Amino acid sequence: MGKAAAKTERWAVLRWGATSVVLVCVLPWLTLLLDFGTGMVMFVLFFFAVDPTYSVFLGIFAGKDLRHRWILPFLAPTLLLLEGRLVIAAWEDLAGYAGAYLALGFISMMISWSITPKKEQAD
């Protein structure tokens, strides 16, 4: 891999990391600024729909270049556990959800890796 490709790859991983921080940590807490009913609906929507779907997309993107992007499926569950530990002190309750997010990301990464043409992976 050349310098330009390595730099592009690094920026892609950083973009996905920044997006993970925003989707997993920032947006659910911003929804709590809404009134109680709307905020809780949005919080639950993020928790049960947006975050798992995002974990699948992280896995699909990581599977296209497993050698350089293997860390991506671990981002969402790790951020969820950190948020649970630092902000709400309930990381034990969130460990099952983080495990599910990790499983979704890892399975989608392996499926994406297995169907990606091997010539494309070698680049």
XYZ file of C-alpha atoms in Angstrom:
123
model
C 0.000 0.000 0.000
C 1.403 3.370 -1.002
C 1.583 6.461 1.170
C -1.429 8.065 -0.475
C -3.551 4.948 -0.034
C -2.464 4.581 3.598
C -3.356 8.210 4.288
C -6.759 7.788 2.631
C -7.368 4.639 4.661
C -6.406 6.403 7.882
C -8.840 9.241 7.156
C -11.620 6.764 6.359
C -11.154 5.043 9.718
C -11.047 8.414 11.502
C -14.275 9.501 9.784
C -16.010 6.304 10.857
C -14.668 6.800 14.385
C -15.974 10.362 14.572
C -19.324 9.233 13.207
C -19.414 6.521 15.870
C -18.861 9.038 18.637
C -21.647 11.243 17.325
C -24.176 8.433 16.743
C -23.514 6.391 19.863
C -22.657 9.070 22.422
C -23.811 12.532 21.404
C -27.141 12.179 19.579
C -28.919 9.985 22.158
C -28.168 12.551 24.856
C -29.258 15.455 22.672
C -32.653 13.793 22.287
C -33.128 14.091 26.031
C -33.256 17.876 25.611
C -36.664 17.404 23.962
C -39.785 17.004 26.062
C -39.933 13.779 28.066
C -42.141 11.690 25.781
C -40.458 12.642 22.524
C -36.982 12.435 24.024
C -37.536 8.938 25.403
C -38.997 7.704 22.120
C -35.969 9.045 20.252
C -33.580 7.578 22.863
C -35.190 4.139 22.522
C -35.151 4.469 18.726
C -31.407 5.129 18.808
C -30.812 2.316 21.274
C -32.786 -0.390 19.445
C -32.728 0.671 15.775
C -30.038 3.196 14.848
C -27.114 1.799 16.849
C -27.566 -1.859 15.760
C -27.991 -0.803 12.131
C -24.874 1.341 12.403
C -22.961 -1.632 13.837
C -23.934 -3.668 10.782
C -22.739 -0.894 8.442
C -19.459 -0.659 10.362
C -18.989 -4.389 9.896
C -19.753 -4.249 6.188
C -17.255 -1.429 5.672
C -14.613 -3.220 7.764
C -15.039 -6.469 5.840
C -14.049 -4.826 2.579
C -10.499 -4.332 3.868
C -10.183 -6.539 6.908
C -6.442 -6.068 7.303
C -6.715 -2.321 7.950
C -10.269 -1.877 9.257
C -10.668 -4.770 11.702
C -11.054 -2.373 14.632
C -14.235 -0.722 13.333
C -16.805 -3.280 14.619
C -15.425 -2.760 18.124
C -16.069 1.009 18.105
C -19.818 1.149 18.749
C -19.889 -1.414 21.596
C -16.821 0.109 23.250
C -18.277 3.602 23.083
C -21.577 2.323 24.461
C -19.812 0.736 27.438
C -17.697 3.838 28.035
C -20.775 6.025 27.893
C -22.572 3.682 30.262
C -19.678 3.706 32.716
C -18.850 7.397 32.634
C -22.246 9.019 32.190
C -24.927 6.821 33.715
C -22.831 4.385 35.801
C -24.776 1.410 34.467
C -22.308 -0.376 32.218
C -23.338 -3.761 33.662
C -26.827 -3.243 32.276
C -25.493 -2.222 28.872
C -23.017 -5.105 28.511
C -25.596 -7.369 26.856
C -26.508 -4.713 24.311
C -22.844 -4.006 23.636
C -22.296 -7.725 23.086
C -25.191 -7.798 20.631
C -23.784 -4.774 18.776
C -20.373 -6.469 18.657
C -21.896 -9.690 17.346
C -23.826 -7.818 14.647
C -20.723 -5.923 13.561
C -18.475 -8.981 13.621
C -20.909 -11.207 11.719
C -21.517 -8.545 9.069
C -17.746 -7.999 8.805
C -17.138 -11.707 8.207
C -19.946 -11.938 5.645
C -18.664 -8.846 3.838
C -15.115 -10.209 3.923
C -16.197 -13.591 2.556
C -18.077 -12.132 -0.420
C -15.518 -9.448 -1.305
C -13.396 -10.523 -4.284
C -9.913 -11.519 -3.143
C -8.176 -9.234 -5.674
C -9.950 -6.242 -4.134
C -8.849 -7.312 -0.625
C -5.188 -7.617 -1.631
C -4.935 -3.938 -2.647
